[in-house]
């Protein structure tokens, strides 16, 4: 099963292109689900269909199912139950009730629940392809980074030491050890389930079968944001396997004159210049022309998809997509078992050279990498935790960080 996520700056037409792509996939015989996590819920408008949280088949096209995720409803239901478990744990650790209530308010939890709903829908249905209409770029970057961020938060704040916390709860609450243990078991089970869900989300997003399509309009501001987004997504280990430039204006015939023709020539030339700047920054670029009428409804969406994809498969991964892990570690000297060894960590970051880049070591275990305004904590493997960073360089689209063993750490 392929999962394809559409995102882009607000107003570039990502919802329409996601709906058009899903429509073409369904017409080709693939059972397709298109689902929106965008709070605006304009997917139903594009399909001219009334959508709810459960997938429903779209009239006029067999095999096309659509849904939108009610993230607020999820937050008021499942998350409130989990918050009660978290408050139980914090109260058992001696945290004031009011402070515990504030600590269990996690920013972005609605988006996280929406992504979890997409994963459940993808796993529960007989889909060949799941097309996801995500929110605008900034919200999508936060959304796609949440599983890792929240997972790290839980691991630091609530490590899985059941025996220690069970005893703490029993002593702090004054309850009988058995009652406290049973209460902790319920809390720990809920946290374990959340941790498993987060791990599943990370696995889904980083899987080779998952691809991201960045939609843009040929404008310099939008193109600049697209380049930054490419780098930011790669920093989180996510693959962009296609760019789609929407709303290209047609150039008038050479003999045409007048203000309208002059405006079209100037606008078309400017758009072509913007697109030329995107050549070579990453994944393949496709274009689709501006339409006089807004494409809504299955028939108009199929026509749009035909112009965009032609006879090519809309969800086929490009032949030049990066193979293997986006983060690699290798030895540059020594056998890896002695202080004489040297190592290198390589992180594939398309477009990193065009923006700001910063590195910082966080304790022994992590390396903080900031690219294009997005920061990620990279967990270091055991061998690198005993090493010191001695240099870093950009080589093409790869950030390469050199490590040498630190004798003080090596002897631990």
C-alpha positions as MATLAB code, in Angstrom:
seq = 'XXXXXXXXXXXXXXXXXXXXXXXXXXXXXXXXXXXXXXXXXXXXXXXXXXXXXXXXXXXXXXXXXXXXXXXXXXXXXXXXXXXXXXXXXXXXXXXXXXXXXXXXXXXXXXXXXXXXXXXXXXXXXXXXXXXXXXXXXXXXXXXXXXXXXXXXXXXXXXXXXXXXXXXXXXXXXXXXXXXXXXXXXXXXXXXXXXXXXXXXXXXXXXXXXXXXXXXXXXXXXXXXXXXXXXXXXXXXXXXXXXXXXXXXXXXXXXXXXXXXXXXXXXXXXXXXXXXXXXXXXXXXXXXXXXXXXXXXXXXXXXXXXXXXXXXXXXXXXXXXXXXXXXXXXXXXXXXXXXXXXXXXXXXXXXXXXXXXXXXXXXXXXXXXXXXXXXXXXXXXXXXXXXXXXXXXXXXXXXXXXXXXXXXXXXXX';
ca = [
       0.000    0.000    0.000;
       1.297    3.432   -0.961;
       0.695    6.514    1.189;
       1.078    9.900   -0.481;
       0.877   13.168    1.467;
       0.133   16.455   -0.279;
       1.208   19.698    1.364;
       2.288   23.198    0.443;
       1.925   26.834    1.364;
      -1.663   27.847    2.012;
      -3.611   28.694   -1.120;
      -1.439   26.859   -3.678;
      -4.112   24.243   -4.507;
      -2.853   21.188   -2.646;
      -6.348   20.004   -1.731;
      -7.512   20.146   -5.344;
      -4.436   18.263   -6.573;
      -4.783   15.632   -3.838;
      -8.440   15.086   -4.799;
      -7.540   14.974   -8.508;
      -4.764   12.439   -7.923;
      -7.043   10.221   -5.831;
      -9.736   10.407   -8.519;
      -7.335    9.256  -11.232;
      -6.069    6.423   -9.058;
      -9.623    5.203   -8.451;
     -10.454    5.379  -12.149;
      -7.379    3.261  -12.891;
      -8.864    0.475  -10.754;
      -7.072    1.057   -7.456;
      -9.175    1.240   -4.339;
      -8.252    4.678   -3.047;
      -8.867    6.593    0.165;
      -8.334   10.354    0.227;
      -8.425   11.832    3.720;
      -7.970   15.392    4.944;
      -6.173   16.476    8.113;
      -6.531   20.141    7.152;
      -8.778   21.922    9.687;
     -10.302   23.890    6.792;
     -11.878   20.642    5.475;
     -12.090   21.885    1.878;
     -11.665   18.356    0.498;
     -15.439   17.889    0.468;
     -15.800   21.107   -1.544;
     -13.284   19.892   -4.128;
     -15.072   16.549   -4.496;
     -18.533   18.133   -4.187;
     -19.333   15.566   -1.504;
     -20.457   15.597    2.114;
     -17.658   14.020    4.145;
     -17.464   12.751    7.710;
     -14.885   11.044    9.869;
     -15.573    7.583    8.431;
     -14.646    6.867    4.788;
     -17.593    7.106    2.389;
     -17.620    6.315   -1.321;
     -17.757    9.353   -3.584;
     -20.682    9.436   -5.992;
     -19.721    9.107   -9.626;
     -16.484    7.152   -9.202;
     -16.363    3.539   -8.024;
     -13.456    2.805   -5.711;
     -12.887    6.367   -4.473;
     -13.512    6.853   -0.757;
     -13.022   10.084    1.181;
     -13.067   11.307    4.775;
     -11.963   14.201    6.913;
     -10.528   13.852   10.393;
     -12.258   15.613   13.280;
      -9.159   16.268   15.364;
     -11.035   18.331   17.945;
     -13.471   15.511   18.591;
     -10.582   13.089   19.020;
      -8.919   15.421   21.511;
     -12.108   15.672   23.564;
     -12.419   11.892   23.665;
      -9.345    9.667   23.590;
      -6.852   12.326   24.711;
      -8.864   13.319   27.775;
      -8.805    9.715   28.966;
      -5.038    9.551   28.484;
      -4.572   12.885   30.263;
      -6.262   11.375   33.317;
      -3.665    8.591   33.329;
      -0.833   11.118   33.042;
      -2.250   13.175   35.915;
      -2.380    9.985   37.997;
       1.299    9.351   37.387;
       2.368   12.930   38.114;
       0.268   13.107   41.261;
       1.861    9.869   42.443;
       5.276   11.477   41.919;
       4.287   14.332   44.239;
       3.457   16.958   41.585;
       0.831   19.504   42.581;
      -2.579   18.781   41.029;
      -2.761   22.134   39.218;
       0.783   21.776   37.862;
       0.064   18.201   36.791;
      -2.985   19.410   34.876;
      -0.865   21.992   33.029;
       1.911   19.497   32.240;
      -0.540   17.186   30.486;
      -1.538   19.873   27.962;
       0.649   19.031   24.951;
       0.800   21.556   22.069;
      -0.137   19.965   18.761;
      -2.009   17.039   20.267;
      -4.969   17.567   17.896;
      -2.681   17.246   14.877;
      -1.065   14.173   16.406;
      -4.434   12.514   16.913;
      -5.368   13.377   13.321;
      -2.265   11.631   12.044;
      -3.059    8.620   14.214;
      -6.543    8.515   12.696;
      -5.002    8.464    9.215;
      -2.818    5.531   10.203;
      -5.776    3.599   11.588;
      -7.832    4.307    8.454;
      -4.954    3.179    6.268;
      -4.566   -0.077    8.185;
      -8.237   -0.895    8.558;
      -9.417   -0.576    4.946;
      -8.775   -2.528    1.751;
      -6.895    0.398    0.194;
      -4.289    0.195   -2.514;
      -3.393    3.867   -2.038;
      -4.085    6.409    0.711;
      -3.827   10.069   -0.341;
      -3.551   12.537    2.547;
      -4.500   16.185    2.144;
      -2.378   17.811    4.851;
      -2.593   21.343    6.190;
      -0.346   24.189    5.035;
       3.408   23.664    5.150;
       4.125   25.107    8.605;
       1.397   23.015   10.227;
       2.472   19.940    8.272;
       6.095   20.242    9.387;
       4.933   20.386   12.993;
       2.522   17.513   12.401;
       5.111   15.212   10.830;
       7.657   15.945   13.561;
       5.212   15.326   16.422;
       5.482   11.517   16.699;
       9.204   11.720   17.353;
       8.968   14.802   19.553;
       6.148   13.481   21.747;
       7.779   10.065   21.889;
      10.963   11.650   23.225;
       8.936   13.715   25.707;
       7.250   10.613   27.102;
      10.495    8.674   27.314;
      12.170   11.448   29.291;
       9.257   12.323   31.545;
       7.774    8.844   32.021;
      10.444    6.154   31.516;
       9.163    2.602   31.680;
      10.388    1.720   35.172;
       7.215    0.141   36.474;
       8.584   -1.227   39.730;
      10.166    2.059   40.826;
       7.102    4.136   39.993;
       4.762    1.561   41.495;
       6.568    1.897   44.828;
       6.607    5.684   44.505;
       2.872    5.791   43.929;
       2.200    3.540   46.888;
       4.332    5.652   49.218;
       3.133    9.048   47.993;
      -0.582    8.342   47.952;
      -0.783    6.318   51.121;
      -2.836    3.660   49.368;
      -2.297   -0.019   49.930;
       0.543   -1.278   47.708;
      -1.788   -3.556   45.742;
      -4.279   -0.768   44.966;
      -1.501    1.609   43.934;
       0.122   -1.079   41.809;
      -3.122   -1.795   39.975;
      -3.673    1.898   39.331;
      -0.128    2.279   38.016;
      -0.532   -0.769   35.812;
      -3.524    0.852   34.104;
      -1.565    4.087   33.653;
       1.532    2.318   32.374;
      -0.524    0.247   29.943;
      -2.064    3.440   28.535;
       1.372    5.047   28.148;
       2.777    1.897   26.548;
      -0.093    1.947   24.060;
       0.626    5.601   23.241;
       4.331    4.843   22.821;
       3.494    1.976   20.447;
       1.203    4.264   18.438;
       3.924    6.900   18.174;
       6.455    4.302   17.043;
       3.958    3.087   14.450;
       3.442    6.643   13.169;
       7.182    7.190   12.842;
       7.531    3.903   10.983;
       4.659    4.793    8.628;
       6.048    8.239    7.821;
       9.609    7.045    7.178;
       8.668    3.884    5.246;
       9.749    3.645    1.579;
       6.062    3.261    0.619;
       5.324    6.761    1.972;
       6.023    9.802   -0.189;
       5.380   13.516    0.103;
       4.335   15.776   -2.762;
       5.095   19.454   -2.262;
       2.685   21.727   -4.126;
       3.749   25.256   -5.034;
       2.859   28.125   -7.295;
       5.666   29.615   -9.441;
       6.352   32.598   -7.203;
       9.695   33.428   -5.631;
       8.374   33.576   -2.062;
       6.631   30.205   -2.437;
       9.665   28.620   -4.133;
      11.932   29.809   -1.315;
       9.615   28.233    1.252;
       9.560   25.022   -0.803;
      13.375   24.792   -0.702;
      13.356   25.270    3.066;
      10.621   22.672    3.436;
      12.638   20.117    1.441;
      15.530   20.514    3.862;
      13.296   20.471    6.951;
      11.484   17.291    5.897;
      14.764   15.541    5.118;
      16.058   16.565    8.539;
      13.184   14.565   10.034;
      13.958   11.553    7.840;
      10.981   12.072    5.511;
      11.158   11.719    1.732;
       9.760   14.170   -0.786;
       9.379   12.283   -4.054;
       7.752   14.989   -6.143;
       7.200   18.725   -6.622;
       4.078   20.033   -8.351;
       4.001   23.581   -9.708;
       0.386   24.652  -10.004;
      -1.347   27.479  -11.920;
       1.114   28.176  -14.700;
      -0.227   30.878  -17.019;
      -0.134   30.229  -20.775;
       2.149   32.310  -22.971;
       0.202   34.157  -25.705;
       0.938   33.592  -29.417;
       4.012   35.544  -30.619;
       1.890   37.769  -32.853;
      -0.575   38.706  -30.088;
      -0.444   42.302  -28.908;
      -2.045   44.503  -26.311;
      -1.806   44.911  -22.557;
      -3.249   41.454  -21.793;
      -0.761   39.697  -24.087;
       2.158   41.703  -22.671;
       1.067   40.840  -19.117;
       0.827   37.127  -19.946;
       4.301   37.126  -21.563;
       5.849   38.851  -18.551;
       4.073   36.594  -16.075;
       4.952   33.411  -17.992;
       8.601   34.485  -18.233;
       8.741   35.186  -14.511;
       7.188   31.811  -13.683;
       9.662   30.036  -15.977;
      12.568   31.781  -14.224;
      11.287   30.692  -10.814;
      10.906   27.081  -11.954;
      14.411   27.063  -13.424;
      15.759   27.912   -9.960;
      14.132   24.751   -8.599;
      15.903   22.492  -11.102;
      18.310   20.187   -9.335;
      17.227   21.035   -5.772;
      15.699   17.635   -5.197;
      12.817   15.562   -6.574;
      11.304   15.762  -10.077;
       9.066   18.726  -10.894;
       5.697   18.517  -12.667;
       3.577   21.421  -13.801;
      -0.117   22.052  -14.344;
      -1.684   25.058  -16.035;
      -4.027   27.685  -14.644;
      -7.682   27.003  -15.325;
     -10.338   29.553  -16.111;
     -12.840   27.777  -13.836;
     -12.113   26.242  -10.448;
     -11.935   22.441  -10.886;
     -14.500   20.903   -8.539;
     -16.348   17.657   -8.939;
     -15.095   14.306  -10.197;
     -15.205   15.150  -13.921;
     -13.171   18.362  -13.598;
     -10.715   16.694  -11.209;
     -10.110   13.831  -13.632;
      -9.394   16.312  -16.413;
      -6.921   18.134  -14.162;
      -5.235   14.862  -13.163;
      -4.844   13.898  -16.813;
      -2.969   17.138  -17.515;
      -0.803   16.672  -14.439;
       0.085   12.985  -14.627;
      -0.599   11.989  -18.226;
      -0.040    8.271  -18.663;
       2.402    8.066  -15.730;
       1.484    6.470  -12.426;
       0.611    9.231   -9.955;
       2.093    7.391   -6.980;
       5.129    5.719   -8.524;
       8.306    6.674   -6.705;
      10.781    8.443   -9.025;
      13.718    6.431  -10.271;
      16.195    8.887   -8.737;
      14.613    8.869   -5.273;
      17.256    8.511   -2.549;
      17.870    4.870   -1.666;
      18.586    3.569    1.797;
      18.437    5.458    5.092;
      18.647    9.244    5.087;
      21.052    9.050    8.036;
      24.155    6.864    7.790;
      27.122    6.176   10.073;
      30.429    4.748    8.888;
      34.069    4.356    9.900;
      36.741    6.467    8.254;
      39.690    4.981   10.172;
      40.483    2.170   12.594;
      38.513   -0.942   13.446;
      35.749    0.779   15.422;
      36.808   -0.854   18.690;
      39.713    1.353   19.754;
      40.420    5.032   20.495;
      42.339    5.218   17.193;
      39.140    4.855   15.192;
      37.322    7.689   13.432;
      33.697    7.883   12.361;
      31.458    9.946   10.123;
      27.723   10.604   10.347;
      26.055   11.574    7.047;
      22.642   13.215    6.910;
      20.964   13.703    3.516;
      19.581   17.276    3.450;
      18.495   18.512    0.002;
      18.943   22.255   -0.328;
      20.812   22.642    2.966;
      23.480   24.796    1.329;
      20.945   27.517    0.510;
      19.964   28.199    4.129;
      21.381   28.436    7.617;
      22.860   25.361    9.262;
      23.872   24.845   12.881;
      25.153   21.926   14.979;
      25.306   21.485   18.736;
      26.147   18.514   20.965;
      23.519   17.794   23.620;
      25.141   15.739   26.366;
      26.620   12.436   25.243;
      23.573   11.016   23.506;
      22.327   13.563   20.980;
      23.352   15.957   18.236;
      21.111   18.976   17.627;
      20.924   19.846   13.932;
      19.189   23.060   12.872;
      18.536   23.603    9.163;
      16.296   26.232    7.569;
      14.922   27.164   10.986;
      13.948   23.595   11.909;
      15.711   21.789   14.756;
      15.983   18.065   15.302;
      17.703   16.058   18.010;
      19.528   13.174   16.353;
      20.053   10.227   18.707;
      23.656    9.087   18.377;
      24.541    5.385   18.166;
      26.545    3.912   21.028;
      29.908    4.215   19.271;
      29.465    7.953   18.639;
      28.372    8.701   22.200;
      31.965    8.086   23.262;
      33.292   10.459   20.612;
      33.907   14.178   20.161;
      32.774   16.108   17.097;
      35.899   17.310   15.289;
      34.389   18.831   12.152;
      31.496   19.068    9.736;
      31.113   19.826    6.048;
      28.517   19.888    3.285;
      29.179   17.527    0.404;
      26.472   17.961   -2.202;
      23.213   17.363   -0.333;
      24.933   15.466    2.484;
      25.875   16.995    5.814;
      28.903   15.017    7.021;
      29.910   15.222   10.683;
      33.289   13.793   11.738;
      33.793   12.133   15.136;
      36.908   10.999   16.975;
      36.874    8.906   20.162;
      37.275   10.863   23.386;
      39.592    8.915   25.727;
      37.676   10.152   28.777;
      34.386    8.824   27.357;
      35.958    5.740   25.776;
      37.053    4.338   29.155;
      33.532    4.547   30.656;
];
